[in-house]
Coordinates of C-alpha atoms and ligand atoms in Angstrom, one line a residue:
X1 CA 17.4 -8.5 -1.9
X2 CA 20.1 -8.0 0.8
X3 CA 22.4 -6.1 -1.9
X4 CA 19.3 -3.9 -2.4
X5 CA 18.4 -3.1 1.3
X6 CA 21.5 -2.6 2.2
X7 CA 22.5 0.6 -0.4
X8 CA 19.0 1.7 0.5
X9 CA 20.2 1.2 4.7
X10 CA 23.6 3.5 3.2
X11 CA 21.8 5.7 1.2
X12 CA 19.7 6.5 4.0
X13 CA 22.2 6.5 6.6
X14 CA 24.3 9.7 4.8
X15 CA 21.1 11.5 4.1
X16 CA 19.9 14.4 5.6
X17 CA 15.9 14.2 3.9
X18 CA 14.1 11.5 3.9
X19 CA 10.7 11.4 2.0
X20 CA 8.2 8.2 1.7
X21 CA 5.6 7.7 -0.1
X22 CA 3.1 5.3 0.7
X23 CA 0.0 3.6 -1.0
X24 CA -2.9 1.2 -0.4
X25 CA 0.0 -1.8 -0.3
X26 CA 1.6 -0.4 3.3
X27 CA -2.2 -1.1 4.7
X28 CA -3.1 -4.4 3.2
X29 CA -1.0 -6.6 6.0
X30 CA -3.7 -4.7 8.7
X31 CA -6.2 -6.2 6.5
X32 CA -7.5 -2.8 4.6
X33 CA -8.5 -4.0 1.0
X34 CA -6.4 -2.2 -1.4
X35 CA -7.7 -0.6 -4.6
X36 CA -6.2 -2.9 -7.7
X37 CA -5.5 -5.6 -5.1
X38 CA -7.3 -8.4 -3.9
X39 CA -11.1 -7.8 -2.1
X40 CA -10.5 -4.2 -4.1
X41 CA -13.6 -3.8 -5.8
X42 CA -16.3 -3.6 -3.9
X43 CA -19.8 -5.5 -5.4
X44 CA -18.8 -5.0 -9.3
X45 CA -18.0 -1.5 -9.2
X46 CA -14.4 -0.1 -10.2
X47 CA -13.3 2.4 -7.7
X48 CA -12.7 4.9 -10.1
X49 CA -16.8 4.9 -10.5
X50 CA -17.5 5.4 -7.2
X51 CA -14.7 7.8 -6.1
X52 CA -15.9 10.8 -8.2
X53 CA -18.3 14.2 -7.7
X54 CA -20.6 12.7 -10.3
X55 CA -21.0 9.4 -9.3
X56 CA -22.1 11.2 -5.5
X57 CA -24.0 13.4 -7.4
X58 CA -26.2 10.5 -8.9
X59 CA -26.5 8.9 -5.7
X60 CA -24.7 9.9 -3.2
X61 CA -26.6 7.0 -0.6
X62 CA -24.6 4.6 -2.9
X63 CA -21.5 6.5 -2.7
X64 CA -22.2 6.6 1.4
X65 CA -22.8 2.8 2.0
X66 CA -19.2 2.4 0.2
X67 CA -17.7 4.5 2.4
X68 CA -19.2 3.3 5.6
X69 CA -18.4 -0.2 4.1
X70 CA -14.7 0.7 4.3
X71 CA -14.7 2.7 7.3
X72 CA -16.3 -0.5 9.2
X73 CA -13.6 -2.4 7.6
X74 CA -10.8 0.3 8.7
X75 CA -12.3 0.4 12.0
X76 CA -11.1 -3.1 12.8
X77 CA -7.3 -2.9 11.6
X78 CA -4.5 -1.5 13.3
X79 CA -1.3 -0.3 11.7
X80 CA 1.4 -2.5 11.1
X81 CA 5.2 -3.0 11.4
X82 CA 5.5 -1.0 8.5
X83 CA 3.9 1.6 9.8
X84 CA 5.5 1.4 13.1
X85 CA 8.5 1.8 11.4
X86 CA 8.1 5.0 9.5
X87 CA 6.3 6.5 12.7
X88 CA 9.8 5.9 14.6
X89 CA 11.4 7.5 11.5
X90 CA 9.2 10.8 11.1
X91 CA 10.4 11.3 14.9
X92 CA 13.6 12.8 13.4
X93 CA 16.2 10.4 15.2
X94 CA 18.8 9.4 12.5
X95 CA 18.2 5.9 12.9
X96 CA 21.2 3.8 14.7
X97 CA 22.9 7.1 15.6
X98 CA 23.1 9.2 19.1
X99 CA 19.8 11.2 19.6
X100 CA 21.4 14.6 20.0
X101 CA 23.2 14.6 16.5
X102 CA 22.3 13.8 12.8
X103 CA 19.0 14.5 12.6
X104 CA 17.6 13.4 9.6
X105 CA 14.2 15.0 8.4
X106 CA 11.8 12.6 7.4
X107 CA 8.8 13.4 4.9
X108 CA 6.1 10.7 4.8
X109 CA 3.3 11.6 2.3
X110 CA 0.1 9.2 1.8
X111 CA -2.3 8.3 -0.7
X112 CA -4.4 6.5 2.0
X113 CA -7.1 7.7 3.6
X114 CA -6.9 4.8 6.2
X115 CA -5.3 7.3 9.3
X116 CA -2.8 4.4 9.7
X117 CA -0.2 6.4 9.4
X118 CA -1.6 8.7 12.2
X119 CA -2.8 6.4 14.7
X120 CA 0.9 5.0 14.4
X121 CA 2.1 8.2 15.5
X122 CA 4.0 9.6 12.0
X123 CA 4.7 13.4 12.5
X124 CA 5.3 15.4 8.9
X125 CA 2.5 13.4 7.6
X126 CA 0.8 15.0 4.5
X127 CA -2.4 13.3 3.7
X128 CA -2.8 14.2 0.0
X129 CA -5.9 12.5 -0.5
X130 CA -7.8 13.4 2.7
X131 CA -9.3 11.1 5.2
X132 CA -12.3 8.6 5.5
X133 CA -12.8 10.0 8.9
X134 CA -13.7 13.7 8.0
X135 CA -16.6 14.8 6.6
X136 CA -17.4 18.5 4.8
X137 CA -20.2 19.9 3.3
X138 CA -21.4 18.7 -0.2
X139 CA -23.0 22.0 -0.6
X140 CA -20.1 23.8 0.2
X141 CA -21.6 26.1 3.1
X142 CA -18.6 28.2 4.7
X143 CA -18.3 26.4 7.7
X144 CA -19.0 22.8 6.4
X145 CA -15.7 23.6 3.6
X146 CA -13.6 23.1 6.8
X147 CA -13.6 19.0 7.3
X148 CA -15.1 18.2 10.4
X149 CA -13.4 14.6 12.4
X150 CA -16.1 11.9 12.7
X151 CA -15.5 8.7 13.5
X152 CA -18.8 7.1 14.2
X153 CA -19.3 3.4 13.2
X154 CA -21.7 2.5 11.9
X155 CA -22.5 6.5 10.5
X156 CA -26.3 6.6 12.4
X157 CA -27.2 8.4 9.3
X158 CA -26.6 7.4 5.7
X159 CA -26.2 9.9 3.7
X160 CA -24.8 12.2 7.0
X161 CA -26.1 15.7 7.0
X162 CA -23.8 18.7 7.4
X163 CA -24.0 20.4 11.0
X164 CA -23.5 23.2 9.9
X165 CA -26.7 24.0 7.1
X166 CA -27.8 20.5 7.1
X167 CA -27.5 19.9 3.5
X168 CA -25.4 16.4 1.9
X169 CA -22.1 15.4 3.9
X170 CA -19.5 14.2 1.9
X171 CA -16.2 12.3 2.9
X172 CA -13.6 14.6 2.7
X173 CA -11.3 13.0 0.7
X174 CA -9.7 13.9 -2.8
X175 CA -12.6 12.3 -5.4
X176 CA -10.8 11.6 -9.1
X177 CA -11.1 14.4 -10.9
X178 CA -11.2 16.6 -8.1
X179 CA -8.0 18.8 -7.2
X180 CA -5.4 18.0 -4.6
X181 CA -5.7 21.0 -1.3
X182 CA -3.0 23.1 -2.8
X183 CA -1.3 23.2 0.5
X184 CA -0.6 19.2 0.5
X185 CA 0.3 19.4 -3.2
X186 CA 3.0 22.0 -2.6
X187 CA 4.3 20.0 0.9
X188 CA 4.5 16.6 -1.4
X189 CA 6.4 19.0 -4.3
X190 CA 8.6 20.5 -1.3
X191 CA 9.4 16.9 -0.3
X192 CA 10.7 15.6 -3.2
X193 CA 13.8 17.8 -2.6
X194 CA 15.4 14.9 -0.8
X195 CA 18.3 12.5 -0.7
X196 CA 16.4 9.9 -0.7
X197 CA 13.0 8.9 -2.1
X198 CA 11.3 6.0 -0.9
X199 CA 8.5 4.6 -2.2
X200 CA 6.1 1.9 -0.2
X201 CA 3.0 0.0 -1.7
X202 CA 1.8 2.2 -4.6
X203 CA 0.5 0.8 -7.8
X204 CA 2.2 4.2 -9.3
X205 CA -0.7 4.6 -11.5
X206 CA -2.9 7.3 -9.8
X207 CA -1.5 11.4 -10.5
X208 CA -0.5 13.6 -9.4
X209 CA 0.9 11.2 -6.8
X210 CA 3.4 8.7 -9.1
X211 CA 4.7 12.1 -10.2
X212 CA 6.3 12.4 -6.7
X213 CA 9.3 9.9 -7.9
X214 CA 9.9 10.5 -10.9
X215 CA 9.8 14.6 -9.6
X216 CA 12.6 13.7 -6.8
X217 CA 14.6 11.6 -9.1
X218 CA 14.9 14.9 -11.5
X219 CA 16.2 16.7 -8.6
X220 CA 18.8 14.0 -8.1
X221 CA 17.2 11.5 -5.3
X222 CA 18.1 8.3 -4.7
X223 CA 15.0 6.4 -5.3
X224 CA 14.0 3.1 -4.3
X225 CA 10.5 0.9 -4.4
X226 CA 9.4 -1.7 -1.8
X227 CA 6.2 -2.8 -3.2
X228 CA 4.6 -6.4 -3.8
X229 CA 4.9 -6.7 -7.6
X230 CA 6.2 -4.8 -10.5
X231 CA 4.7 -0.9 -11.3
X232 CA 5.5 1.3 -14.0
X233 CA 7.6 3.1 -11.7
X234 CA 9.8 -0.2 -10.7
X235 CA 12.2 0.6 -13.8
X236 CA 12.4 4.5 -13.3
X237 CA 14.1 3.9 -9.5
X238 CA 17.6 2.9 -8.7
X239 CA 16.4 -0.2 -6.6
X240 CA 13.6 -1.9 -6.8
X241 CA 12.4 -4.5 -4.1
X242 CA 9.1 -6.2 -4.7
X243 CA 7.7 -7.7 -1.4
X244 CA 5.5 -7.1 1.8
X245 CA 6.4 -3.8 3.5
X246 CA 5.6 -5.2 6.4
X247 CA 8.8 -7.5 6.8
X248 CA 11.0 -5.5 4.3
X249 CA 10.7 -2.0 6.2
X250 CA 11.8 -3.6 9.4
X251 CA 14.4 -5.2 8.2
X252 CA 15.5 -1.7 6.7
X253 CA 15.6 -0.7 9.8
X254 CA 17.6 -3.5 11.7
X255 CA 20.4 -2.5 8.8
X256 CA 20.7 1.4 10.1
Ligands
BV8_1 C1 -6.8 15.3 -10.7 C2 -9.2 9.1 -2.3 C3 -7.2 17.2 -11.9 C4 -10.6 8.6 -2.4 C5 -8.0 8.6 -4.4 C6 -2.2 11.8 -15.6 C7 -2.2 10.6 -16.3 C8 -3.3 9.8 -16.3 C9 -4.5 10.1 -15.5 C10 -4.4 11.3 -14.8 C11 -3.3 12.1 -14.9 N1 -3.5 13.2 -14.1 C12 -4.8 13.1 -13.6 C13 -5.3 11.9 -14.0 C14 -6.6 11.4 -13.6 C15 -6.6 10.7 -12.2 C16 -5.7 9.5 -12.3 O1 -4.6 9.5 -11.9 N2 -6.4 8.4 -12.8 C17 -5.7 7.1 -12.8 C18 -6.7 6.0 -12.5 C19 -5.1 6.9 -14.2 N3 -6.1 11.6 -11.1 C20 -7.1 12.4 -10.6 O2 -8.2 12.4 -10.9 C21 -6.5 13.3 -9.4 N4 -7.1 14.6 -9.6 O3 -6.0 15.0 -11.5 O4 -7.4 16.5 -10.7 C22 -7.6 18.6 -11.6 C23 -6.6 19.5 -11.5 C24 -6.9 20.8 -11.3 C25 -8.3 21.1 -11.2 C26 -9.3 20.1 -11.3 C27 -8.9 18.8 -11.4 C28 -7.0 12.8 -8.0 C29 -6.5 11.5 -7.7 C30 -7.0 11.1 -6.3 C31 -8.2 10.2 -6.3 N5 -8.5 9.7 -4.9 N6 -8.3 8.3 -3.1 C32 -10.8 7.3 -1.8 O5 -9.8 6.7 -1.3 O6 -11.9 6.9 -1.7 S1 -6.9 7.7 -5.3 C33 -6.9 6.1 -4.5 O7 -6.4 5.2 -5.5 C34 -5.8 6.0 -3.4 O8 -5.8 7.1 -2.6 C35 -4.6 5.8 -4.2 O9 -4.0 7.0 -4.6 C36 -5.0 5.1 -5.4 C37 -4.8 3.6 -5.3 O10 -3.4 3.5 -5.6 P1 -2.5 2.7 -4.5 O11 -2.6 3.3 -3.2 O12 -1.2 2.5 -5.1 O13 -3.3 1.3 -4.3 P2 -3.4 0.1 -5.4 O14 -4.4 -0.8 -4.9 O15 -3.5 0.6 -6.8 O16 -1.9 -0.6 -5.4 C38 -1.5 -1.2 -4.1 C39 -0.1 -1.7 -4.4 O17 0.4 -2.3 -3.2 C40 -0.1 -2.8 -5.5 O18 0.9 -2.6 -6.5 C41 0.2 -4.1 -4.7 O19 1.1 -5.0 -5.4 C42 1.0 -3.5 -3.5 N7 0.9 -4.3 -2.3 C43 -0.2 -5.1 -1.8 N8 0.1 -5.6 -0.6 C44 1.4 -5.2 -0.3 C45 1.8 -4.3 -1.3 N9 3.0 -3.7 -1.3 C46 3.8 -3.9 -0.2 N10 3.4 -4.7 0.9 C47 2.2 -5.3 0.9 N11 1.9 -6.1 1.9

């Protein structure tokens, strides 16, 4: 594993873009139940069935009590090293060099929906799935398309009603089937014109976000993979380390 860290530390330290990608895996050492991991499913239903316009559609109270399940479960965790680490990144410093020079521009784009990543402090952040703590209006009335924060736990009201024309709140995340916000989907393309492409705790099974890698390695990226186990993506990168981000990212860092 040294070997591997340490052409990821070079590879970084020549660059001038960084990008990251993270997943579920970056969050699991603060104790946020990932998706395919461990404590993932929630009763006996698959995410997938629960995460989708229809299934809110049928019953959009079951949809709710998942939601406020996981944000009572969010509530309580704090980011972690890992995250620490990329927050110190997206400040722009090239790590281990003087602050006035070398400035490397770091990308970080997430699949969570956690706000980890921004209660850490990461700048450049694209949330392409959304976040558990913004609503918008299931009926889509002007105002309510424009996610509102709210960050009440427990919700008072299951299903939440829209402020706006009180119909149906919904979480304003990205459901499957449901399109990424074309702005976030053009900032994740933008960022995969890199040097180097990192990829942290991501199954690589969900689209059009395990795209991103293979999308930066066309454009001639050095890609790498720091997540727990193998993924279809683990044989696509140029290195592949398979561990906790938590203790691999900082000793990334140490190496720069
Ligand atoms: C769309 C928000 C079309 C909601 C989420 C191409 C091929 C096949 C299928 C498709 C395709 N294109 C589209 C699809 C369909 C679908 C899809 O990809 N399905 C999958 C299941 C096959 N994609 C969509 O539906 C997308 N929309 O395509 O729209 C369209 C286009 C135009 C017009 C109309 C429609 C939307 C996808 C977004 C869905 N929303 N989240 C919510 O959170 O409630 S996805 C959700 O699941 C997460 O955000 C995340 O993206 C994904 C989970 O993946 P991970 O984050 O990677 O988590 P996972 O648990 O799987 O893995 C964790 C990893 O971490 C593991 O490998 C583990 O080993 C590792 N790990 C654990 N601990 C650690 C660790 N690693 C390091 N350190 C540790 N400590």
């Amino acid at each position: 594993m040294n070997d591997e860290l340490t052409l990821i530390a070079e590879r970084i330290t020549g660059a001038r873009r960084l990008t990251i990608l993270t997943g579920a895996g970056i969050s699991a050492a603060s104790g946020v139940p990932t998706f395919r991991g461990e404590g993932g499913l929630w009763r006996q239903y698959r995410p997938e069935d629960l995460a989708t316009p229809d299934a809110f559609g049928r019953d959009p109270r079951l949809v709710w009590e998942w939601y406020a399940w996981r944000r009572e479960t969010i509530a309580g965790c704090q980011p972690n090293a890992a995250h620490d680490v990329i927050a110190r990144w997206s400040a722009g410093v090239r790590p281990g060099s003087d602050p006035g020079t070398g400035r490397l521009k770091v990308g970080v784009i997430t699949q969570n929906v956690d706000d980890l990543h921004l209660r850490a402090g990461t700048r450049n952040l694209v949330r392409i799935h959304g976040s558990i703590w913004e609503l918008s209006c299931w009926d889509g009335c002007p105002a309510g398309t424009t996610p509102w924060r709210d960050e009440r736990v427990p919700l008072a009201d299951l299903p939440p009603r829209c402020p706006h024309c009180g119909g149906l709140a919904r979480p304003a995340v990205v459901w499957f089937g449901e399109a990424l916000r074309d702005e976030h989907l053009r900032a994740a393309l933008d960022a995969t014109a890199c040097d180097v492409f990192l990829t942290v705790g991501t199954s690589a099974i969900v689209y059009p976000a395990a795209g991103l890698v293979h999308e930066a390695r066309r454009q001639g990226a050095f890609t790498a993979e720091i997540n727990l186990e193998e993924t279809p993506a683990s044989t696509a990168v140029d290195v592949a380390i398979h561990g906790g981000a938590e203790v691999i990212l900082p000793r990334l860092a140490d190496l720069l």
